[in-house]
mmCIF file of C-alpha atoms and ligand atoms in Angstrom:
data_model
loop_
_atom_site.group_PDB
_atom_site.id
_atom_site.type_symbol
_atom_site.label_atom_id
_atom_site.label_comp_id
_atom_site.label_asym_id
_atom_site.label_seq_id
_atom_site.Cartn_x
_atom_site.Cartn_y
_atom_site.Cartn_z
ATOM 1 C CA UNK A 54 131.668 115.183 112.896
ATOM 2 C CA UNK A 55 131.701 111.596 111.757
ATOM 3 C CA UNK A 56 129.309 110.820 108.948
ATOM 4 C CA UNK A 57 127.926 107.327 109.112
ATOM 5 C CA UNK A 58 128.287 105.321 105.940
ATOM 6 C CA UNK A 59 125.411 102.938 105.300
ATOM 7 C CA UNK A 60 126.228 99.860 103.227
ATOM 8 C CA UNK A 61 124.346 99.924 99.920
ATOM 9 C CA UNK A 62 120.855 98.573 100.543
ATOM 10 C CA UNK A 63 119.225 96.065 98.212
ATOM 11 C CA UNK A 64 116.502 97.592 96.064
ATOM 12 C CA UNK A 65 113.099 96.241 95.067
ATOM 13 C CA UNK A 66 111.731 98.154 92.085
ATOM 14 C CA UNK A 67 107.981 97.615 91.996
ATOM 15 C CA UNK A 68 107.385 98.607 88.394
ATOM 16 C CA UNK A 69 109.151 97.984 85.068
ATOM 17 C CA UNK A 70 107.624 97.325 81.627
ATOM 18 C CA UNK A 71 110.356 94.862 80.677
ATOM 19 C CA UNK A 72 108.504 92.580 78.234
ATOM 20 C CA UNK A 73 106.702 95.524 76.588
ATOM 21 C CA UNK A 74 110.045 97.188 75.839
ATOM 22 C CA UNK A 75 111.553 93.943 74.573
ATOM 23 C CA UNK A 76 108.697 93.252 72.161
ATOM 24 C CA UNK A 77 107.875 96.813 71.105
ATOM 25 C CA UNK A 78 111.388 98.221 70.847
ATOM 26 C CA UNK A 79 113.600 95.142 70.656
ATOM 27 C CA UNK A 80 115.391 96.075 73.868
ATOM 28 C CA UNK A 81 117.599 93.412 75.424
ATOM 29 C CA UNK A 82 117.876 93.893 79.162
ATOM 30 C CA UNK A 83 120.899 91.651 79.569
ATOM 31 C CA UNK A 84 122.732 94.685 78.120
ATOM 32 C CA UNK A 85 123.590 97.764 80.149
ATOM 33 C CA UNK A 86 121.526 100.930 79.691
ATOM 34 C CA UNK A 87 124.648 102.534 78.182
ATOM 35 C CA UNK A 88 124.910 99.811 75.527
ATOM 36 C CA UNK A 89 121.218 100.074 74.704
ATOM 37 C CA UNK A 90 121.524 103.852 74.333
ATOM 38 C CA UNK A 91 124.459 103.450 71.960
ATOM 39 C CA UNK A 92 122.519 100.979 69.808
ATOM 40 C CA UNK A 93 119.462 103.247 69.712
ATOM 41 C CA UNK A 94 121.121 106.564 68.837
ATOM 42 C CA UNK A 95 118.875 108.468 66.410
ATOM 43 C CA UNK A 96 116.151 105.800 66.446
ATOM 44 C CA UNK A 97 112.388 106.243 66.748
ATOM 45 C CA UNK A 98 112.552 104.333 70.029
ATOM 46 C CA UNK A 99 114.412 107.219 71.671
ATOM 47 C CA UNK A 100 111.941 109.747 70.281
ATOM 48 C CA UNK A 101 109.011 107.806 71.757
ATOM 49 C CA UNK A 102 110.450 106.184 74.864
ATOM 50 C CA UNK A 103 113.641 108.224 75.530
ATOM 51 C CA UNK A 104 117.013 106.721 76.504
ATOM 52 C CA UNK A 105 116.891 103.511 78.515
ATOM 53 C CA UNK A 106 117.584 103.575 82.246
ATOM 54 C CA UNK A 107 117.617 99.807 82.755
ATOM 55 C CA UNK A 108 119.853 96.797 82.167
ATOM 56 C CA UNK A 109 121.180 93.803 84.048
ATOM 57 C CA UNK A 110 124.633 95.341 84.640
ATOM 58 C CA UNK A 111 122.905 98.432 86.095
ATOM 59 C CA UNK A 112 120.730 96.254 88.325
ATOM 60 C CA UNK A 113 123.967 94.715 89.627
ATOM 61 C CA UNK A 114 125.645 98.066 90.302
ATOM 62 C CA UNK A 115 122.549 99.398 92.049
ATOM 63 C CA UNK A 116 121.833 96.162 93.935
ATOM 64 C CA UNK A 117 118.353 95.907 92.412
ATOM 65 C CA UNK A 118 117.487 92.344 93.406
ATOM 66 C CA UNK A 119 113.776 92.199 92.550
ATOM 67 C CA UNK A 120 111.629 93.948 89.941
ATOM 68 C CA UNK A 121 107.886 93.774 89.467
ATOM 69 C CA UNK A 122 107.757 93.044 85.743
ATOM 70 C CA UNK A 123 104.604 94.048 83.953
ATOM 71 C CA UNK A 124 102.258 92.645 81.373
ATOM 72 C CA UNK A 125 101.135 95.792 79.609
ATOM 73 C CA UNK A 126 99.411 96.434 76.298
ATOM 74 C CA UNK A 127 98.150 99.816 75.107
ATOM 75 C CA UNK A 128 94.559 100.365 73.960
ATOM 76 C CA UNK A 129 94.516 101.621 70.356
ATOM 77 C CA UNK A 130 92.743 104.877 71.267
ATOM 78 C CA UNK A 131 95.776 105.922 73.355
ATOM 79 C CA UNK A 132 98.478 104.797 70.936
ATOM 80 C CA UNK A 133 100.121 107.883 69.448
ATOM 81 C CA UNK A 134 103.088 106.370 67.606
ATOM 82 C CA UNK A 135 103.474 104.628 64.265
ATOM 83 C CA UNK A 136 104.838 101.548 66.033
ATOM 84 C CA UNK A 137 101.647 99.553 66.647
ATOM 85 C CA UNK A 138 103.332 96.639 68.409
ATOM 86 C CA UNK A 139 101.710 95.896 71.801
ATOM 87 C CA UNK A 140 98.596 97.885 70.871
ATOM 88 C CA UNK A 141 95.132 96.307 71.061
ATOM 89 C CA UNK A 142 91.672 97.014 69.746
ATOM 90 C CA UNK A 143 89.796 94.040 71.220
ATOM 91 C CA UNK A 144 89.982 92.160 74.508
ATOM 92 C CA UNK A 145 91.109 89.081 72.566
ATOM 93 C CA UNK A 146 94.039 91.049 71.167
ATOM 94 C CA UNK A 147 94.923 92.327 74.644
ATOM 95 C CA UNK A 148 94.810 88.758 75.918
ATOM 96 C CA UNK A 149 97.163 87.518 73.198
ATOM 97 C CA UNK A 150 99.645 90.358 73.802
ATOM 98 C CA UNK A 151 99.836 89.852 77.577
ATOM 99 C CA UNK A 152 100.103 86.118 77.124
ATOM 100 C CA UNK A 153 103.014 86.679 74.720
ATOM 101 C CA UNK A 154 104.694 89.012 77.238
ATOM 102 C CA UNK A 155 104.282 86.432 79.975
ATOM 103 C CA UNK A 156 105.962 83.853 77.735
ATOM 104 C CA UNK A 157 108.811 86.341 77.206
ATOM 105 C CA UNK A 158 109.420 86.272 80.984
ATOM 106 C CA UNK A 159 109.339 82.481 81.007
ATOM 107 C CA UNK A 160 111.770 82.280 78.080
ATOM 108 C CA UNK A 161 114.220 84.868 79.421
ATOM 109 C CA UNK A 162 114.301 83.324 82.880
ATOM 110 C CA UNK A 163 114.662 79.784 81.418
ATOM 111 C CA UNK A 164 117.431 80.792 79.017
ATOM 112 C CA UNK A 165 119.414 83.068 81.353
ATOM 113 C CA UNK A 166 118.676 81.999 84.952
ATOM 114 C CA UNK A 167 122.025 83.470 85.984
ATOM 115 C CA UNK A 168 120.606 86.904 85.063
ATOM 116 C CA UNK A 169 116.822 86.793 85.558
ATOM 117 C CA UNK A 170 114.568 84.404 87.486
ATOM 118 C CA UNK A 171 110.819 84.326 88.012
ATOM 119 C CA UNK A 172 109.535 84.696 91.562
ATOM 120 C CA UNK A 173 106.199 82.914 91.980
ATOM 121 C CA UNK A 174 106.529 81.698 95.572
ATOM 122 C CA UNK A 175 108.134 82.804 98.813
ATOM 123 C CA UNK A 176 110.654 80.003 98.298
ATOM 124 C CA UNK A 177 111.668 81.509 94.929
ATOM 125 C CA UNK A 178 112.087 84.828 96.710
ATOM 126 C CA UNK A 179 114.237 83.296 99.463
ATOM 127 C CA UNK A 180 116.528 81.702 96.874
ATOM 128 C CA UNK A 181 117.043 85.051 95.127
ATOM 129 C CA UNK A 182 117.734 86.853 98.412
ATOM 130 C CA UNK A 183 120.145 84.130 99.552
ATOM 131 C CA UNK A 184 121.989 84.601 96.281
ATOM 132 C CA UNK A 185 122.233 88.371 96.776
ATOM 133 C CA UNK A 186 123.462 87.891 100.328
ATOM 134 C CA UNK A 187 126.224 85.471 99.313
ATOM 135 C CA UNK A 188 129.490 86.495 97.712
ATOM 136 C CA UNK A 189 129.895 85.444 94.077
ATOM 137 C CA UNK A 190 133.110 85.033 92.084
ATOM 138 C CA UNK A 191 134.047 88.423 90.632
ATOM 139 C CA UNK A 192 131.954 89.476 87.669
ATOM 140 C CA UNK A 193 129.312 86.765 87.945
ATOM 141 C CA UNK A 194 126.704 88.897 89.639
ATOM 142 C CA UNK A 195 123.311 87.883 90.953
ATOM 143 C CA UNK A 196 120.054 86.903 89.250
ATOM 144 C CA UNK A 197 117.380 89.606 89.319
ATOM 145 C CA UNK A 198 114.057 88.207 90.543
ATOM 146 C CA UNK A 199 110.946 89.055 88.546
ATOM 147 C CA UNK A 200 107.472 89.174 90.088
ATOM 148 C CA UNK A 201 104.831 89.366 87.360
ATOM 149 C CA UNK A 202 102.353 92.246 87.577
ATOM 150 C CA UNK A 203 99.458 92.692 85.160
ATOM 151 C CA UNK A 204 98.892 96.405 84.465
ATOM 152 C CA UNK A 205 95.430 97.141 83.050
ATOM 153 C CA UNK A 206 93.335 93.998 83.231
ATOM 154 C CA UNK A 207 91.658 94.062 79.832
ATOM 155 C CA UNK A 208 93.697 91.028 78.812
ATOM 156 C CA UNK A 209 91.470 89.065 81.209
ATOM 157 C CA UNK A 210 88.589 88.160 78.894
ATOM 158 C CA UNK A 211 86.686 85.924 81.302
ATOM 159 C CA UNK A 212 87.115 85.420 85.046
ATOM 160 C CA UNK A 213 87.628 81.688 84.519
ATOM 161 C CA UNK A 214 91.060 82.583 83.082
ATOM 162 C CA UNK A 215 92.331 83.862 86.428
ATOM 163 C CA UNK A 216 93.424 80.416 87.491
ATOM 164 C CA UNK A 217 95.568 80.075 84.376
ATOM 165 C CA UNK A 218 97.183 83.499 84.799
ATOM 166 C CA UNK A 219 97.997 82.566 88.386
ATOM 167 C CA UNK A 220 99.426 79.175 87.381
ATOM 168 C CA UNK A 221 101.651 80.934 84.838
ATOM 169 C CA UNK A 222 103.076 83.217 87.528
ATOM 170 C CA UNK A 223 101.006 86.427 87.627
ATOM 171 C CA UNK A 224 100.846 87.598 91.259
ATOM 172 C CA UNK A 225 99.584 91.201 91.139
ATOM 173 C CA UNK A 226 96.823 92.764 89.049
ATOM 174 C CA UNK A 227 96.045 96.436 88.471
ATOM 175 C CA UNK A 228 92.574 96.668 86.928
ATOM 176 C CA UNK A 229 93.220 100.061 85.305
ATOM 177 C CA UNK A 230 95.672 101.886 83.086
ATOM 178 C CA UNK A 231 93.414 104.372 81.376
ATOM 179 C CA UNK A 232 89.781 103.516 81.970
ATOM 180 C CA UNK A 233 89.053 99.857 81.304
ATOM 181 C CA UNK A 234 85.975 97.679 81.141
ATOM 182 C CA UNK A 235 86.670 97.077 84.857
ATOM 183 C CA UNK A 236 87.015 100.596 86.225
ATOM 184 C CA UNK A 237 87.775 104.258 85.721
ATOM 185 C CA UNK A 238 91.468 105.017 85.297
ATOM 186 C CA UNK A 239 94.096 107.528 84.331
ATOM 187 C CA UNK A 240 92.589 110.251 82.067
ATOM 188 C CA UNK A 241 89.290 108.344 82.002
ATOM 189 C CA UNK A 242 87.732 108.696 85.447
ATOM 190 C CA UNK A 243 84.885 106.626 86.766
ATOM 191 C CA UNK A 244 83.846 104.018 89.312
ATOM 192 C CA UNK A 245 84.317 100.268 89.384
ATOM 193 C CA UNK A 246 81.980 98.645 86.881
ATOM 194 C CA UNK A 247 79.915 95.531 87.549
ATOM 195 C CA UNK A 248 82.638 93.567 85.722
ATOM 196 C CA UNK A 249 85.199 95.285 87.946
ATOM 197 C CA UNK A 250 83.447 94.225 91.145
ATOM 198 C CA UNK A 251 83.238 90.671 89.842
ATOM 199 C CA UNK A 252 86.924 90.789 88.911
ATOM 200 C CA UNK A 253 87.892 91.849 92.454
ATOM 201 C CA UNK A 254 85.797 89.073 93.984
ATOM 202 C CA UNK A 255 87.428 86.485 91.727
ATOM 203 C CA UNK A 256 90.920 87.944 92.301
ATOM 204 C CA UNK A 257 90.654 87.548 96.052
ATOM 205 C CA UNK A 258 89.628 83.892 95.594
ATOM 206 C CA UNK A 259 92.980 83.397 93.881
ATOM 207 C CA UNK A 260 95.031 85.468 96.352
ATOM 208 C CA UNK A 261 96.097 88.058 93.792
ATOM 209 C CA UNK A 262 97.539 91.304 95.135
ATOM 210 C CA UNK A 263 95.465 94.307 93.989
ATOM 211 C CA UNK A 264 97.449 97.243 92.573
ATOM 212 C CA UNK A 265 95.535 100.532 92.917
ATOM 213 C CA UNK A 266 97.924 102.416 90.580
ATOM 214 C CA UNK A 267 96.118 104.159 87.714
ATOM 215 C CA UNK A 268 92.695 103.541 89.267
ATOM 216 C CA UNK A 269 90.509 106.607 89.473
ATOM 217 C CA UNK A 270 89.897 107.824 93.051
ATOM 218 C CA UNK A 271 86.270 106.744 93.004
ATOM 219 C CA UNK A 272 87.151 103.206 91.904
ATOM 220 C CA UNK A 273 90.112 102.990 94.304
ATOM 221 C CA UNK A 274 88.004 104.089 97.299
ATOM 222 C CA UNK A 275 85.457 101.378 96.598
ATOM 223 C CA UNK A 276 88.178 98.787 95.961
ATOM 224 C CA UNK A 277 89.729 99.588 99.363
ATOM 225 C CA UNK A 278 86.325 98.953 100.860
ATOM 226 C CA UNK A 279 85.415 95.705 99.120
ATOM 227 C CA UNK A 280 88.668 93.932 98.221
ATOM 228 C CA UNK A 281 89.425 91.161 100.697
ATOM 229 C CA UNK A 282 92.961 90.360 99.497
ATOM 230 C CA UNK A 283 96.214 92.352 99.849
ATOM 231 C CA UNK A 284 96.343 95.886 98.410
ATOM 232 C CA UNK A 285 99.326 97.963 97.243
ATOM 233 C CA UNK A 286 100.100 100.877 94.934
ATOM 234 C CA UNK A 287 103.119 99.798 92.881
ATOM 235 C CA UNK A 288 103.827 103.133 91.195
ATOM 236 C CA UNK A 289 102.267 106.455 92.084
ATOM 237 C CA UNK A 290 103.166 109.726 93.778
ATOM 238 C CA UNK A 291 101.384 111.929 96.299
ATOM 239 C CA UNK A 292 98.599 114.142 94.959
ATOM 240 C CA UNK A 293 98.929 116.557 97.872
ATOM 241 C CA UNK A 294 102.511 117.362 96.750
ATOM 242 C CA UNK A 295 101.232 117.905 93.193
ATOM 243 C CA UNK A 296 98.505 120.503 93.776
ATOM 244 C CA UNK A 297 96.625 121.630 90.678
ATOM 245 C CA UNK A 298 98.270 118.906 88.627
ATOM 246 C CA UNK A 299 94.913 118.260 87.008
ATOM 247 C CA UNK A 300 95.759 114.550 86.869
ATOM 248 C CA UNK A 301 94.086 111.597 88.540
ATOM 249 C CA UNK A 302 97.315 109.593 88.237
ATOM 250 C CA UNK A 303 98.521 110.494 91.768
ATOM 251 C CA UNK A 304 97.403 109.009 95.074
ATOM 252 C CA UNK A 305 95.340 111.264 97.328
ATOM 253 C CA UNK A 306 96.075 111.171 101.066
ATOM 254 C CA UNK A 307 92.819 109.249 101.466
ATOM 255 C CA UNK A 308 94.058 106.467 99.176
ATOM 256 C CA UNK A 309 97.504 106.418 100.816
ATOM 257 C CA UNK A 310 95.809 106.157 104.239
ATOM 258 C CA UNK A 311 93.687 103.316 102.887
ATOM 259 C CA UNK A 312 96.720 101.437 101.600
ATOM 260 C CA UNK A 313 98.506 101.974 104.923
ATOM 261 C CA UNK A 314 95.454 100.734 106.850
ATOM 262 C CA UNK A 315 95.523 97.578 104.755
ATOM 263 C CA UNK A 316 99.241 97.264 105.546
ATOM 264 C CA UNK A 317 100.210 97.831 101.912
ATOM 265 C CA UNK A 318 103.066 99.752 100.303
ATOM 266 C CA UNK A 319 103.166 102.700 97.890
ATOM 267 C CA UNK A 320 105.988 102.780 95.320
ATOM 268 C CA UNK A 321 107.192 106.290 94.454
ATOM 269 C CA UNK A 322 107.975 107.133 90.798
ATOM 270 C CA UNK A 323 111.112 109.195 89.990
ATOM 271 C CA UNK A 324 109.538 110.700 86.847
ATOM 272 C CA UNK A 325 109.873 114.482 86.581
ATOM 273 C CA UNK A 326 106.356 114.907 85.182
ATOM 274 C CA UNK A 327 105.013 113.317 88.388
ATOM 275 C CA UNK A 328 107.326 115.313 90.667
ATOM 276 C CA UNK A 329 106.829 118.874 89.441
ATOM 277 C CA UNK A 330 103.500 120.130 88.132
ATOM 278 C CA UNK A 331 103.765 121.134 84.494
ATOM 279 C CA UNK A 332 107.264 119.721 83.932
ATOM 280 C CA UNK A 333 107.483 118.671 80.280
ATOM 281 C CA UNK A 334 110.361 117.003 78.474
ATOM 282 C CA UNK A 335 111.885 119.263 75.834
ATOM 283 C CA UNK A 336 110.390 122.328 77.482
ATOM 284 C CA UNK A 337 111.836 122.067 80.981
ATOM 285 C CA UNK A 338 115.320 121.211 82.246
ATOM 286 C CA UNK A 339 116.062 118.057 84.215
ATOM 287 C CA UNK A 340 117.779 120.247 86.806
ATOM 288 C CA UNK A 341 114.409 121.737 87.765
ATOM 289 C CA UNK A 342 113.529 118.458 89.476
ATOM 290 C CA UNK A 343 116.261 117.427 91.906
ATOM 291 C CA UNK A 344 116.171 113.924 93.367
ATOM 292 C CA UNK A 345 115.169 115.323 96.746
ATOM 293 C CA UNK A 346 111.655 115.697 95.289
ATOM 294 C CA UNK A 347 111.480 111.888 95.274
ATOM 295 C CA UNK A 348 112.507 111.914 98.938
ATOM 296 C CA UNK A 349 109.669 114.425 99.549
ATOM 297 C CA UNK A 350 107.092 111.935 98.253
ATOM 298 C CA UNK A 351 108.603 109.082 100.264
ATOM 299 C CA UNK A 352 108.602 111.311 103.340
ATOM 300 C CA UNK A 353 104.965 112.306 102.793
ATOM 301 C CA UNK A 354 103.881 108.655 102.746
ATOM 302 C CA UNK A 355 105.936 108.022 105.908
ATOM 303 C CA UNK A 356 104.348 111.049 107.599
ATOM 304 C CA UNK A 357 100.861 109.726 106.808
ATOM 305 C CA UNK A 358 101.786 106.234 108.009
ATOM 306 C CA UNK A 359 103.646 107.466 111.091
ATOM 307 C CA UNK A 360 106.504 105.094 110.261
ATOM 308 C CA UNK A 361 108.806 104.074 107.404
ATOM 309 C CA UNK A 362 107.046 100.765 106.774
ATOM 310 C CA UNK A 363 104.727 101.678 103.894
ATOM 311 C CA UNK A 364 106.839 103.569 101.357
ATOM 312 C CA UNK A 365 108.851 101.996 98.576
ATOM 313 C CA UNK A 366 110.089 102.561 95.046
ATOM 314 C CA UNK A 367 108.212 101.769 91.818
ATOM 315 C CA UNK A 368 110.412 103.429 89.228
ATOM 316 C CA UNK A 369 108.409 102.768 86.045
ATOM 317 C CA UNK A 370 111.733 103.468 84.254
ATOM 318 C CA UNK A 371 111.489 102.918 80.470
ATOM 319 C CA UNK A 372 107.694 102.988 80.844
ATOM 320 C CA UNK A 373 107.125 105.805 78.349
ATOM 321 C CA UNK A 374 109.991 107.918 79.669
ATOM 322 C CA UNK A 375 113.731 107.542 80.169
ATOM 323 C CA UNK A 376 116.912 109.454 80.914
ATOM 324 C CA UNK A 377 115.550 112.748 79.561
ATOM 325 C CA UNK A 378 112.737 112.807 82.156
ATOM 326 C CA UNK A 379 114.343 111.843 85.452
ATOM 327 C CA UNK A 380 116.124 113.913 88.114
ATOM 328 C CA UNK A 381 119.686 114.907 87.165
ATOM 329 C CA UNK A 382 121.213 112.675 89.867
ATOM 330 C CA UNK A 383 119.971 109.613 87.976
ATOM 331 C CA UNK A 384 121.826 108.219 84.982
ATOM 332 C CA UNK A 385 120.546 104.657 85.341
ATOM 333 C CA UNK A 386 118.459 102.668 87.810
ATOM 334 C CA UNK A 387 121.685 102.088 89.799
ATOM 335 C CA UNK A 388 121.617 105.740 90.859
ATOM 336 C CA UNK A 389 118.493 105.246 92.930
ATOM 337 C CA UNK A 390 121.162 104.604 95.564
ATOM 338 C CA UNK A 391 121.667 108.391 95.629
ATOM 339 C CA UNK A 392 118.419 108.531 97.594
ATOM 340 C CA UNK A 393 120.157 106.988 100.616
ATOM 341 C CA UNK A 394 121.945 110.162 101.683
ATOM 342 C CA UNK A 395 118.873 112.310 100.981
ATOM 343 C CA UNK A 396 116.753 110.171 103.294
ATOM 344 C CA UNK A 397 119.512 110.049 105.906
ATOM 345 C CA UNK A 398 119.676 113.836 105.853
ATOM 346 C CA UNK A 399 115.983 113.869 106.835
ATOM 347 C CA UNK A 400 116.617 111.657 109.827
ATOM 348 C CA UNK A 401 115.834 108.253 108.378
ATOM 349 C CA UNK A 402 118.103 105.689 109.999
ATOM 350 C CA UNK A 403 119.744 102.695 108.383
ATOM 351 C CA UNK A 404 116.807 100.378 109.060
ATOM 352 C CA UNK A 405 114.283 102.917 107.717
ATOM 353 C CA UNK A 406 116.288 103.305 104.513
ATOM 354 C CA UNK A 407 116.581 99.554 104.173
ATOM 355 C CA UNK A 408 112.824 99.162 104.583
ATOM 356 C CA UNK A 409 112.023 101.873 102.052
ATOM 357 C CA UNK A 410 114.482 100.497 99.493
ATOM 358 C CA UNK A 411 113.419 96.868 99.772
ATOM 359 C CA UNK A 412 112.290 95.662 103.199
ATOM 360 C CA UNK A 413 108.707 96.872 102.872
ATOM 361 C CA UNK A 414 108.110 95.255 99.484
ATOM 362 C CA UNK A 415 109.889 92.093 100.606
ATOM 363 C CA UNK A 416 107.721 91.830 103.727
ATOM 364 C CA UNK A 417 104.567 91.991 101.554
ATOM 365 C CA UNK A 418 105.935 89.467 99.093
ATOM 366 C CA UNK A 419 106.787 87.087 101.939
ATOM 367 C CA UNK A 420 103.272 87.517 103.286
ATOM 368 C CA UNK A 421 101.416 87.397 99.958
ATOM 369 C CA UNK A 422 103.274 84.872 97.809
ATOM 370 C CA UNK A 423 102.333 81.199 98.121
ATOM 371 C CA UNK A 424 104.810 79.041 100.027
HETATM 372 ZN ZN1 ZN B 1055 101.746 102.601 84.879
#
């Protein structure tokens, strides 16, 4: 039997806390993950955030052309480490931190446009994709495009700021991380608040994409009902494959159906704790969560949708976990390519795989970004 070999698809990774890691841990993502690990051996960073999975050389090897790069600050009540960088007590502090992170993206893309570039329009996206589809002299590589995603909207102090955030390049907003002044979230359930409803109304005026990740079910159901703009879930797995997980961090079938109905995409997270109920780093082995579990979640979304047009990847790598907490087939982000054969084995053809790896996110970006 002849096995068909699919050329490596381009990847869009819909979730990475790049600026947070740079400012909190001093990580430099022009380095490879291997270099970063070597520099961090024995450090507190590894204890708190594990070994890095990301770096520009790894993005090149894995053909990761676009990453949704977050603005994320942690509310003080959920900060468990001595390192208090990127932790806020007041909305003003959250605002300052996210603003600083946004400037980090502007500086890194201005200073190294051969490695990272901001994507704020569909034209920016086209330029990045053209680059990835053209041969470059050996070793030069391609610039990784960054779409800015605000995770947890407490850095928005007043709705009149939305215009400024948009002008500075923010294109997606997730109102929740844990619960926020806007809505119930991870570990802190609850509905949309009055402020949250006002935020959604103002967001749609500015054409922001709404990210339902981290929103509590109750808030997400209402948001699906009232939000007029585009809706996605950048990073979340399927609750029905995580029965009794006792976590509101996963998407129920109802929410996945809602996202599909709105022609959105759900990005699956290759984090062992979100793939096997009860899996805990230090207690469980990586081998207990093979990469095919990630394919299971992708497949579940495709089964709900009835096609392969609504599933994607939102790795969240380095977002509070690293090498120690991912399936054993993954050493760096480049190894997401190992999912190709797993999906093929389930009957996904070359176009399906291409859509899941990048085509679905790219179609939404082309639709939702300004010209
Ligand atoms: Zn998150």
